[in-house]
Every structure is written in structure tokens, then in C-alpha cells.
Amino acid sequence: MKGFIFGLSAIIAISLFGGCASTQPVGLLFTDASLPVTATSAGSSNKEGTATCTSFLGLVALGDCSVEAAAKAGNISSIKSVDNKVFSVLGLYSTYTTVVKGN
């Protein structure tokens, strides 16, 4: 039981202090936010590509959520805009998605 309480305390501490250095809005209990990154003067955008990274327990993160991966997924060669989507539940499960629009 002591081990469980210690482990839970460690996860809570990591979640509390980990959000302090983040550039994204992070809610301790729940986060579901879309964030603008950049836009260009490129013409209209009729294609969209996404790339997602996933984090477990705030300790392990996997995936390629780069702009390059999102553009490749959408077969985009001329980028119009880049946005990010952040989703997190208790810091136990989180996703970070890069959304690229363009042609």
C-alpha cells in the first residue's frame, strides 16, 4: 500500500511541476485545446494532414508529430497553416497532434 501511495504521489507531483514549463495550456485534470502555430500567405488550402504523438503517464512519449510528418500524411507540398491540438486526461493519457493545411 505504501508503494501505491508513493507512486501515485510521484505521478501527481510530475503532473503538477511538468505543466509549469509548458508552452501549451495544460489543465491538471483535463485538457482539450486547439492552438494556432503559424500561417503563410500561400493560396487556398484544400488538403489537410495530421501527425500525432502519444504520452502515457507523463513519462513515456511516442510518435512523430512533426510538421514534416503531417504534411507528408496529407500529401502537402505548399503549407498554408499549422495548428496543434492538445488532449490530456489527468496527465495519464495525452495526445499532441500537429495539423497542417495547404496544397
CSV table of C-alpha atoms in Angstrom, one decimal, residues 44-50 70-71 73-81 99-103:
chain,number,residue,atom,x,y,z
A,44,SER,CA,-6.2,28.4,-50.5
A,45,SER,CA,-5.8,25.2,-48.7
A,46,ASN,CA,-7.8,22.1,-49.8
A,47,LYS,CA,-5.7,19.4,-48.2
A,48,GLU,CA,-5.1,18.6,-44.5
A,49,GLY,CA,-2.6,16.3,-42.9
A,50,THR,CA,-2.2,15.3,-39.3
A,70,ALA,CA,1.8,15.9,-41.0
A,71,ALA,CA,2.5,17.4,-44.5
A,73,ALA,CA,0.4,12.4,-44.4
A,74,GLY,CA,-1.7,15.0,-46.3
A,75,ASN,CA,0.4,14.9,-49.4
A,76,ILE,CA,1.0,18.6,-49.0
A,77,SER,CA,3.9,20.4,-50.7
A,78,SER,CA,2.8,24.1,-50.1
A,79,ILE,CA,1.9,24.8,-46.4
A,80,LYS,CA,-0.8,27.3,-45.7
A,81,SER,CA,-1.2,26.9,-41.9
A,99,VAL,CA,-2.5,19.8,-38.2
A,100,VAL,CA,-1.1,21.1,-41.5
A,101,LYS,CA,-3.3,22.7,-44.2
A,102,GLY,CA,-2.2,23.5,-47.7
A,103,ASN,CA,-1.9,22.2,-51.2
